[in-house]
CSV table of C-alpha atoms in Angstrom, one decimal:
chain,number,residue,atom,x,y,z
A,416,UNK,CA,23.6,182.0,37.5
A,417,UNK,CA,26.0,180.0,35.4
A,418,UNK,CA,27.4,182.2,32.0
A,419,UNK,CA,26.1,179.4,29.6
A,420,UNK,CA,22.1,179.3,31.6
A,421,UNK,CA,22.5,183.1,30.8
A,422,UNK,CA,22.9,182.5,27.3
A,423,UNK,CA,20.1,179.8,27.5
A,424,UNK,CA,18.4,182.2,29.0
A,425,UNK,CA,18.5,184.9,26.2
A,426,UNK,CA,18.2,182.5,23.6
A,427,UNK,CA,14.6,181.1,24.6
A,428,UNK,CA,13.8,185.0,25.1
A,429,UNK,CA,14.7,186.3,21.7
A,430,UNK,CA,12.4,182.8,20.0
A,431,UNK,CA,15.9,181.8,18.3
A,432,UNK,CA,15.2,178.5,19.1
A,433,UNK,CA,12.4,178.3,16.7
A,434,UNK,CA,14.2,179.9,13.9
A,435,UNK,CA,16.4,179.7,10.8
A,436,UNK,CA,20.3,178.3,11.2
A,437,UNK,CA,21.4,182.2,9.5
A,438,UNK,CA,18.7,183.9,12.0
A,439,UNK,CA,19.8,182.1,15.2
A,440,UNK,CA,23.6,182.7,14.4
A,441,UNK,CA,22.3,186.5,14.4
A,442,UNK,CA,20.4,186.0,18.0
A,443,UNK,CA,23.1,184.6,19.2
A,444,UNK,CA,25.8,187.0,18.5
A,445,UNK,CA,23.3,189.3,19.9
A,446,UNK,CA,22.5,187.3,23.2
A,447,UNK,CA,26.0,187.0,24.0
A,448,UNK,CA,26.4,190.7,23.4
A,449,UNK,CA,23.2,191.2,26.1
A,450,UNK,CA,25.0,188.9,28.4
A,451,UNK,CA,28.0,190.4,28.5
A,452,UNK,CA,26.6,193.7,29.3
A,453,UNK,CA,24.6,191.8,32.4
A,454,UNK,CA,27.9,190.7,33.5
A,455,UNK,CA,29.6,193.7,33.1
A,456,UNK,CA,26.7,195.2,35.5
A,457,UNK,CA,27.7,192.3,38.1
A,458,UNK,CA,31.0,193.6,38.3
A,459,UNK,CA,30.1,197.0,38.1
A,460,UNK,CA,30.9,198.8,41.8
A,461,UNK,CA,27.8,200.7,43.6
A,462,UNK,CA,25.3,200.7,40.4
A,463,UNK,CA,21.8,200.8,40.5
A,464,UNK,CA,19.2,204.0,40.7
A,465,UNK,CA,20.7,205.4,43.8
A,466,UNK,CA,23.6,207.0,41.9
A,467,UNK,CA,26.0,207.0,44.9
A,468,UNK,CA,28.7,209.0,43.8
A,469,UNK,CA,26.3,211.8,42.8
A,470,UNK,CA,27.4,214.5,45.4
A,471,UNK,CA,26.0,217.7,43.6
A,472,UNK,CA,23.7,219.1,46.7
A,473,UNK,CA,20.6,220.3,45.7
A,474,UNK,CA,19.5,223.8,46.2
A,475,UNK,CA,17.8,223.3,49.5
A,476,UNK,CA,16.0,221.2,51.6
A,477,UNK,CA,12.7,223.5,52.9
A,478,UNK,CA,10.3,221.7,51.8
A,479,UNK,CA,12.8,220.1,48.7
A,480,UNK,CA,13.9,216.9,48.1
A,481,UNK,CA,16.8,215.9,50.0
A,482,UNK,CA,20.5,215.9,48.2
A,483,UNK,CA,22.7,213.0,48.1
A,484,UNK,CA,23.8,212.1,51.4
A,485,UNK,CA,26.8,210.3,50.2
A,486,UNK,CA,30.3,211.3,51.0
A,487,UNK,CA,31.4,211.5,47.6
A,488,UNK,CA,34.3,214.3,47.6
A,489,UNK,CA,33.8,217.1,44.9
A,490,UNK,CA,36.7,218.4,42.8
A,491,UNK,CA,38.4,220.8,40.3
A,492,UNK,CA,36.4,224.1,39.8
A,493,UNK,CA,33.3,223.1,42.7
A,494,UNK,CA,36.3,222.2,45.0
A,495,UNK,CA,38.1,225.4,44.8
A,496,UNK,CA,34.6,227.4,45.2
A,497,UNK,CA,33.9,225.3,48.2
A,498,UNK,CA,37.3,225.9,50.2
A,499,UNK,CA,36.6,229.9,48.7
A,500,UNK,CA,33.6,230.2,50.7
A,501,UNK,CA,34.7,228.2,53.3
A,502,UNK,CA,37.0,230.8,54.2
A,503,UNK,CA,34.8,233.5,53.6
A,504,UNK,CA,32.2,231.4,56.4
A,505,UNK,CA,35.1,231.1,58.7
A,506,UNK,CA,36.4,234.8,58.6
A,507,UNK,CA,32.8,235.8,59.7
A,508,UNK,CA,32.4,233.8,62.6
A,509,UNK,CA,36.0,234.5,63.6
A,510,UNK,CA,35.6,238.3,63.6
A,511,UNK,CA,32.7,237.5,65.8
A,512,UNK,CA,34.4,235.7,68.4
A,513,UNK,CA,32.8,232.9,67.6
A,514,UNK,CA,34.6,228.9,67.8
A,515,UNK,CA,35.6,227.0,65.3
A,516,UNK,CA,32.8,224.7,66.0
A,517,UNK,CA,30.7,227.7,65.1
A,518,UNK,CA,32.1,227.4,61.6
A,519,UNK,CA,31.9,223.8,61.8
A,520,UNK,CA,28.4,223.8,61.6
A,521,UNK,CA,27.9,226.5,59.3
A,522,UNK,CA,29.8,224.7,57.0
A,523,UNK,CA,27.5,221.8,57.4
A,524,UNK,CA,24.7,223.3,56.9
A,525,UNK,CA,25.9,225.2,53.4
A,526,UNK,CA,26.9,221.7,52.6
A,527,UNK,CA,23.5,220.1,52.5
A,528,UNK,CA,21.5,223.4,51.6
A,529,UNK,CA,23.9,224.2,48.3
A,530,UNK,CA,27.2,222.4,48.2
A,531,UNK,CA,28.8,225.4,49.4
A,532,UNK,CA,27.9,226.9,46.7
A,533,UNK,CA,26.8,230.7,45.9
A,534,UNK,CA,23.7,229.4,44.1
A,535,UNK,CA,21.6,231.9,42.1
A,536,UNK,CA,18.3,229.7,42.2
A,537,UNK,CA,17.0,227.1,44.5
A,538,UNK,CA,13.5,226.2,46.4
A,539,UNK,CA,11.0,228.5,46.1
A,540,UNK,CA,13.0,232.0,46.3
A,541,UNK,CA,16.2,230.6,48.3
A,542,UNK,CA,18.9,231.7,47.3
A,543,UNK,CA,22.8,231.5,48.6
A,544,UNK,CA,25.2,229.7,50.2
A,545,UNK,CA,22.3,229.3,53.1
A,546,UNK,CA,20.0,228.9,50.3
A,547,UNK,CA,18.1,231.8,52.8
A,548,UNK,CA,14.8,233.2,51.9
A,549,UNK,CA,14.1,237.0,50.9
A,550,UNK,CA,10.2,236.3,51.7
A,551,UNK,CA,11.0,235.0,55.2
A,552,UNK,CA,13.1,238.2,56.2
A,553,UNK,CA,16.3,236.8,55.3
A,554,UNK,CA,17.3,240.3,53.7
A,555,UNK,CA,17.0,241.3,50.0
A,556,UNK,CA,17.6,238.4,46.9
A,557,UNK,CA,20.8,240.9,46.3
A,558,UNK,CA,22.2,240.6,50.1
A,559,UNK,CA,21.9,237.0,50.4
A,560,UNK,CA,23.9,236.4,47.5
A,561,UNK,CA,26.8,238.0,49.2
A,562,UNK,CA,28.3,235.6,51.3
A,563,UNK,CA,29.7,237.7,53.9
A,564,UNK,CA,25.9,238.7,54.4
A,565,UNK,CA,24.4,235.0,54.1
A,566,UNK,CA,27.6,234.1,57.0
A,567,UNK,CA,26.7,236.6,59.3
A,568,UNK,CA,23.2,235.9,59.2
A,569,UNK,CA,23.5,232.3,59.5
A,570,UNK,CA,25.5,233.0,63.2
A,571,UNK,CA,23.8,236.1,64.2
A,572,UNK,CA,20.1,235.8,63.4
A,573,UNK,CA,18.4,238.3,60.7
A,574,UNK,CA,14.5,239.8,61.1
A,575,UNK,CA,12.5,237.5,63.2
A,576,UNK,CA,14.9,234.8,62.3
A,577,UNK,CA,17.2,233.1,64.8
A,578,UNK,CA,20.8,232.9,64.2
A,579,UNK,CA,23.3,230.0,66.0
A,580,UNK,CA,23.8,232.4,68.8
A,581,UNK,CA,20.5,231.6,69.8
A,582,UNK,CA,20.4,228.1,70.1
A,583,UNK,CA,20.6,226.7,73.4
A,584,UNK,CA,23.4,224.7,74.2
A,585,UNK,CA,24.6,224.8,70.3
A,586,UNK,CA,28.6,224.0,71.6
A,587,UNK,CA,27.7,220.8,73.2
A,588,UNK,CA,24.9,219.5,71.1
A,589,UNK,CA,26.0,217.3,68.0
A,590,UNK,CA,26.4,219.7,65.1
A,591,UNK,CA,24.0,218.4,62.5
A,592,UNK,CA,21.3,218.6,64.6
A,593,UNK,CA,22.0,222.7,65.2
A,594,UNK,CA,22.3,222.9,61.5
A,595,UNK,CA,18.9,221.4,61.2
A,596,UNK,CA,17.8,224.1,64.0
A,597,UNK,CA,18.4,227.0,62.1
A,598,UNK,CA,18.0,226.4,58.7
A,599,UNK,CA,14.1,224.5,59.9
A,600,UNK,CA,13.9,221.8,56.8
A,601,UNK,CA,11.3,219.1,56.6
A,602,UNK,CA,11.4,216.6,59.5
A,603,UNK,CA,12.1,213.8,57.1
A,604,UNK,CA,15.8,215.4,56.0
A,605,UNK,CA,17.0,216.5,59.4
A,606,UNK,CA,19.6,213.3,59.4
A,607,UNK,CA,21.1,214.6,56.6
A,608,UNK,CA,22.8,217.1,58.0
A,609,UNK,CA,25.4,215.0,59.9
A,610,UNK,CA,25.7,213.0,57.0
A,611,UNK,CA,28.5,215.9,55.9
A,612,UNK,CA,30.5,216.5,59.0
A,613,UNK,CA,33.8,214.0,57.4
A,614,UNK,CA,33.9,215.9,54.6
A,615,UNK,CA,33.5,219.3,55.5
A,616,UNK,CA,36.8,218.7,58.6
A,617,UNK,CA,38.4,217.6,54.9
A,618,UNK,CA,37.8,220.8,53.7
A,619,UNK,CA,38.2,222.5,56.5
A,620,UNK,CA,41.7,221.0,56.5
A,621,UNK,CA,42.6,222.4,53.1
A,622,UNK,CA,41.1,225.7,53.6
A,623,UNK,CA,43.2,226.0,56.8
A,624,UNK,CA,40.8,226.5,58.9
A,625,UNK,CA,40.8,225.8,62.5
A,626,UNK,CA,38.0,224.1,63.5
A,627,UNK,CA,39.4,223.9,67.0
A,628,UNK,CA,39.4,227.9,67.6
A,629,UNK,CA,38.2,229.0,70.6
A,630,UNK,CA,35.6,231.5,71.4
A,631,UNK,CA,32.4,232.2,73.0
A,632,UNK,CA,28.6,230.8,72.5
A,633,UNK,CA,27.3,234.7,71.7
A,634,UNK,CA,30.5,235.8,70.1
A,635,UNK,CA,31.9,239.3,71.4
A,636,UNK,CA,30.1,242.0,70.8
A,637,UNK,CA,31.0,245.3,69.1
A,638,UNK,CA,33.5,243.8,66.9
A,639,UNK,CA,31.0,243.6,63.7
A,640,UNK,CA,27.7,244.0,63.3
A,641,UNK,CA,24.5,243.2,60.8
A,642,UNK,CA,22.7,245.7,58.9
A,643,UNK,CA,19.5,245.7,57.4
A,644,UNK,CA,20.3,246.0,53.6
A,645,UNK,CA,24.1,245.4,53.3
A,646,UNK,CA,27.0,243.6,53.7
A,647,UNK,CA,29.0,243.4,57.4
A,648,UNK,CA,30.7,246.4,58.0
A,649,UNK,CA,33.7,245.3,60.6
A,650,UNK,CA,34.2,249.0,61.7
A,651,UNK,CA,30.7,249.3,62.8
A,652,UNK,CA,28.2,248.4,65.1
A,653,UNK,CA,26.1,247.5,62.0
A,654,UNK,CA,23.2,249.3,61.2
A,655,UNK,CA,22.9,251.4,64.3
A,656,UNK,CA,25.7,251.9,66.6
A,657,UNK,CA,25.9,253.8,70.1
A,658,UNK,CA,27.7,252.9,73.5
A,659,UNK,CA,27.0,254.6,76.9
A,660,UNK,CA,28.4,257.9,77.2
A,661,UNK,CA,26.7,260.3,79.4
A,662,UNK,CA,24.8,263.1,77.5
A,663,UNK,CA,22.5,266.2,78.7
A,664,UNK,CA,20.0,265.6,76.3
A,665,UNK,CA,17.5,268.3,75.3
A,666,UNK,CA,14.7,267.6,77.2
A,667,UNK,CA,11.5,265.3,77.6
A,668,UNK,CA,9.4,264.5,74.6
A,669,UNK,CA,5.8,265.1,74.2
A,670,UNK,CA,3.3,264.0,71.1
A,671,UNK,CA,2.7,266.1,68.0
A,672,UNK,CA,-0.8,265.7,66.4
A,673,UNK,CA,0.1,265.5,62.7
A,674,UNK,CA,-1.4,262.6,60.7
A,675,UNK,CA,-0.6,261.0,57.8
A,676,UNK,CA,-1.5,258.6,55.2
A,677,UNK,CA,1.2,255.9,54.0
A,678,UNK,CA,1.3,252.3,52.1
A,679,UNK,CA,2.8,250.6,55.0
A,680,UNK,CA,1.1,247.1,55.9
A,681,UNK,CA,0.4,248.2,59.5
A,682,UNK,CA,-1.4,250.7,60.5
A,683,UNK,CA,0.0,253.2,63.3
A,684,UNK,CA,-2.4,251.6,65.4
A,685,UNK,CA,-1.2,248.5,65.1
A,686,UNK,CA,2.2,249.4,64.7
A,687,UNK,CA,2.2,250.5,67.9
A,688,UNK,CA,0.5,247.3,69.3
A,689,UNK,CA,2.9,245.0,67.7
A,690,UNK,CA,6.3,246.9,69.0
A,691,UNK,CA,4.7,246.7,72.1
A,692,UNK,CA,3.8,243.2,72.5
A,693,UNK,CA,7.6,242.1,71.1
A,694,UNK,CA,9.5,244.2,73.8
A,695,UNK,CA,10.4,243.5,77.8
A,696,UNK,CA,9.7,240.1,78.2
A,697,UNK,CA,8.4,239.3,74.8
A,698,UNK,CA,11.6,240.3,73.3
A,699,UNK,CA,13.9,237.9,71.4
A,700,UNK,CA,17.5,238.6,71.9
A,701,UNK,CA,17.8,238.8,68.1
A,702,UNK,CA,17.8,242.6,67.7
A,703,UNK,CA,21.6,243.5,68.5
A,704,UNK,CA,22.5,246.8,66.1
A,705,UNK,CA,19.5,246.2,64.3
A,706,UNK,CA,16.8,249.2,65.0
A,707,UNK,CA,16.3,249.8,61.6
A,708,UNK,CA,15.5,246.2,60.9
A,709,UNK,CA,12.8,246.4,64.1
A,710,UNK,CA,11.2,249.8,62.8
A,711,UNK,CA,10.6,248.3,58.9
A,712,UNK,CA,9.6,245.0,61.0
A,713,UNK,CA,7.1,246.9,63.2
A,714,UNK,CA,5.1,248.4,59.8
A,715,UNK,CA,5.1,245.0,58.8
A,716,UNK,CA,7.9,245.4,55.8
A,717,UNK,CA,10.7,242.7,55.9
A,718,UNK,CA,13.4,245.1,55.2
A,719,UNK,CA,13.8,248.5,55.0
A,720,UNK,CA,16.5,248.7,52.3
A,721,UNK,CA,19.0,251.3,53.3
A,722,UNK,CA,22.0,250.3,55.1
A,723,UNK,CA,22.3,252.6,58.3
A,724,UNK,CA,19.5,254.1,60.5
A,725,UNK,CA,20.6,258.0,60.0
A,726,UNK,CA,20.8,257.2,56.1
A,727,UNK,CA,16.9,256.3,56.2
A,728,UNK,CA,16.2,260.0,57.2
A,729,UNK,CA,17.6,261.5,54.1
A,730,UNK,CA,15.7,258.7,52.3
A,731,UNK,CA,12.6,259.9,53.5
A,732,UNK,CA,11.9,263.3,51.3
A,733,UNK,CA,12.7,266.7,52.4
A,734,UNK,CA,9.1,267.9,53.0
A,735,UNK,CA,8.2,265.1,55.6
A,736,UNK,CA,11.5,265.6,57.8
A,737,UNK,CA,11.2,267.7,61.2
A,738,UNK,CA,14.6,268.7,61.7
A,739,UNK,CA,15.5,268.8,66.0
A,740,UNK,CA,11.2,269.0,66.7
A,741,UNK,CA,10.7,267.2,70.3
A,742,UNK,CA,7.2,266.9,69.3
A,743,UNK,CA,6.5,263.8,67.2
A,744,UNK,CA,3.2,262.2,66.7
A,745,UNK,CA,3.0,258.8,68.3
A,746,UNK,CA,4.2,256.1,65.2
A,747,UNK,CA,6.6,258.7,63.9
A,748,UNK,CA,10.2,257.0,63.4
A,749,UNK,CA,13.1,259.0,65.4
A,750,UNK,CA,16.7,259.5,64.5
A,751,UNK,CA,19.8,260.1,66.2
A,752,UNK,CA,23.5,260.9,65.3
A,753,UNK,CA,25.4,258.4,68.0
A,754,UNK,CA,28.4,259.5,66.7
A,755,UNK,CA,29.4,257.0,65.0
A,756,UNK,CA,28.6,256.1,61.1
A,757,UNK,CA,25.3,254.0,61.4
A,758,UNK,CA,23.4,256.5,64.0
A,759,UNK,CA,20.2,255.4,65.6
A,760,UNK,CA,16.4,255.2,64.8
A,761,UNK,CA,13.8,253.8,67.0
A,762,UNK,CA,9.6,253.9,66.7
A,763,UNK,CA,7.7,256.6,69.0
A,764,UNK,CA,5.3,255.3,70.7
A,765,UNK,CA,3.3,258.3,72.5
A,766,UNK,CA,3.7,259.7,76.1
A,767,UNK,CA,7.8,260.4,75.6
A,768,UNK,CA,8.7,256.8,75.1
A,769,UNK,CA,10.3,254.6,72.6
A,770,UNK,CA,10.6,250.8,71.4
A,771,UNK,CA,14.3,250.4,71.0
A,772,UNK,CA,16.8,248.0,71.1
A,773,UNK,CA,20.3,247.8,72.8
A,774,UNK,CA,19.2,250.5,75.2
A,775,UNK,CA,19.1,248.5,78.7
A,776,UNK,CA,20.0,244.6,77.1
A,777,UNK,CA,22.1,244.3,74.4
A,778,UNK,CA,20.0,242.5,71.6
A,779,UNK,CA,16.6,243.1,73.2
A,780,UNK,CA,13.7,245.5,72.5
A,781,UNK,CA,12.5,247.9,75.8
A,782,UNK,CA,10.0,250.3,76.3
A,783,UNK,CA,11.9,254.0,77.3
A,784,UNK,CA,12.0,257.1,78.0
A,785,UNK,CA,12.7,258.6,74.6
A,786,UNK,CA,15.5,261.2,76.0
A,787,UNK,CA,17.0,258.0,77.2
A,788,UNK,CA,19.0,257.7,74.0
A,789,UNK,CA,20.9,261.2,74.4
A,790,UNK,CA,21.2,260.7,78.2
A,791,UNK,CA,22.8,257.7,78.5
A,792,UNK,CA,24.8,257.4,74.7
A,793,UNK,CA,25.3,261.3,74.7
A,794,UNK,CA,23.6,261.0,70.7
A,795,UNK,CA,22.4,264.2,69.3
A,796,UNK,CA,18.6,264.1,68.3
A,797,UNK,CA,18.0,264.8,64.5
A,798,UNK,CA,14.6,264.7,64.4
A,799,UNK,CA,11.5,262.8,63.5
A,800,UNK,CA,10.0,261.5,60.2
A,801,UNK,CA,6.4,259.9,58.9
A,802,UNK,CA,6.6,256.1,59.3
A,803,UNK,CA,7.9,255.9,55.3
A,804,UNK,CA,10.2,253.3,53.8
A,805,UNK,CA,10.2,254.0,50.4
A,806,UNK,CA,12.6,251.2,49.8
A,807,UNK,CA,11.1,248.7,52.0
A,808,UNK,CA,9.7,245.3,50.7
């Protein structure tokens, strides 16, 4: 449309044609004024409701609105927290063993779920870098927020949730799409993903990170691992740690008849039933230096809230320990010193034998012998405790 139809235009709009010399002059300053903002808008790059160079992520996209999917580079003080974490992501996976494609796609994800941010707030409880959920057994609000935690989650898995590791194929499929796999968002954002892979290799590039490193689909094992209520601890197996080393052991186990009463939200019964029906062939390969983790999960908890597995038997009080006793009542939760600082626990599960993991596979749960654990890692029994997880939630 011509300039002077605009103005036309405006004029018949605002009624100045009907009007007084001094009133009209008054329109018509103002219509010109109008048009020239409607030109300016012409003009204007982008423009309209989609706000295109908006690129502040939202905090999440479970269930969320989607955040921008534009390609808009952040900068100043977001930038430098980005590269920040960035690193932080990348020093995870590479003390794992894991390939730079591994951070790759972490660093996608983060990108979409918070900006790479170390957001306090977000969808429903999520919270982090992974915007990861305390309620769905992501760890406590507190260990989320540490992005060391969030990290080695994100690649290793964390309570019934499934890290990268477990994705089949992850290295060869495209990486937004194994984003999408682990952090589950609605179907309709699952594209968005992708959307981020230029800019994060930009970042990437800054941070100096090598998105090129090699490594291996599972990582190697035994260089780190994750415990149940604290940050990665690089000179441990996480929150239970033991390797084979042949051990005499002190003898068979056999049940103990006390009872007990306790707030967990399985019974004994079913406690039993459940740690059952998730080992052998039921297990997921999720459980690697995590038996504290499976023994809260088995009553039902989502964490226990203590870091390592021996620590949990000083947690539990005094009266309810039974120091070296080869007698425990089926349900009863069992420790061991391995040796090393995290120690072991594992759930009794009647007739001498045990659900624990790492024992025969590496990651898995398996049904035992209960003197398996000092016969084949050479760990000294402590003794056995109630089922209680007084900092459990």
């Amino acid at each position: 449309m011509e300039n002077k139809e605009l103005i036309h235009a405006a004029l018949q709009a605002s009624g100045a044609v009907k009007k007084g010399f001094a009133l009209k002059l008054g329109i018509i300053g103002g219509a010109i004024f109008v048009v020239l903002l409607m030109l300016m808008g012409m003009m204007a790059p982008g423009g309209g409701a989609s706000t295109a160079g908006c690129t502040d992520t939202g905090a999440g996209t479970d269930d969320a609105s989607p955040v921008s999917s534009s390609s808009g580079q952040s900068t100043g003080s977001v930038r430098k927290e980005q590269v920040a974490n960035a690193k932080i992501i990348d020093g995870v996976a590479a003390q794992l063993g894991l390939p730079g494609r591994a951070t790759l796609i972490a660093l996608m994800a983060a990108m979409q779920e918070s900006g790479i941010r170390n957001l306090h707030y977000g969808d429903r409880d999520s919270v982090g870098l992974f915007q990861q959920r305390p309620s769905a057994d992501w760890g406590t609000r507190a260990q989320i927020l540490e992005p060391k935690f969030a990290a080695e989650s994100f690649f290793k898995g964390r309570g019934t949730n499934e890290g990268l590791i477990h994705i089949k194929n992850w290295q060869t499929r495209p990486p937004g799409d194994v984003a999408a796999d682990i952090e589950k968002p609605d179907e309709r954002y699952r594209g968005l993903y992708a959307g981020h892979e230029p800019e994060i290799r930009g970042i990437a590039k800054e941070a100096g990170i090598n998105l090129d490193r090699k490594g291996t689909a599972t990582g190697t094992t035994g260089t780190t691992g994750k415990t149940d209520g604290g940050a990665t601890q690089a000179s441990t197996r996480g929150q239970c740690d033991a390797q084979d080393t042949k051990g005499t052991g002190g003898g068979k186990f056999s049940d103990g008849k006390q009872t007990w009463t306790l707030n967990n939200p399985r019974s004994v019964a079913e406690a039993i039933a459940w740690a059952k029906s998730h080992a052998g062939s039921n297990s997921t390969g999720s459980w690697y230096a995590r038996c504290l983790a499976f023994t809260a999960i088995v009553y039902g908890w989502s964490f226990s809230g203590v870091n390592y597995a021996i620590d949990h038997y000083n947690v539990v009080p005094k009266d309810m320990r039974h120091d070296g006793d080869r007698h425990p009542p089926p349900g009863a939760l069992m420790y061991w010193d391995t040796g090393h600082r995290a120690g072991h626990i594992a759930v009794y599960l009647g007739g001498g034998k045990i659900a624990s993991n790492d024992i025969l596979r590496s990651g898995y749960i398996d049904v035992v012998d209960a003197d398996l654990i000092e016969t084949k890692w050479g760990a000294k029994y402590v003794g056995w405790t109630p089922p209680h997880f007084p900092k459990a939630g």
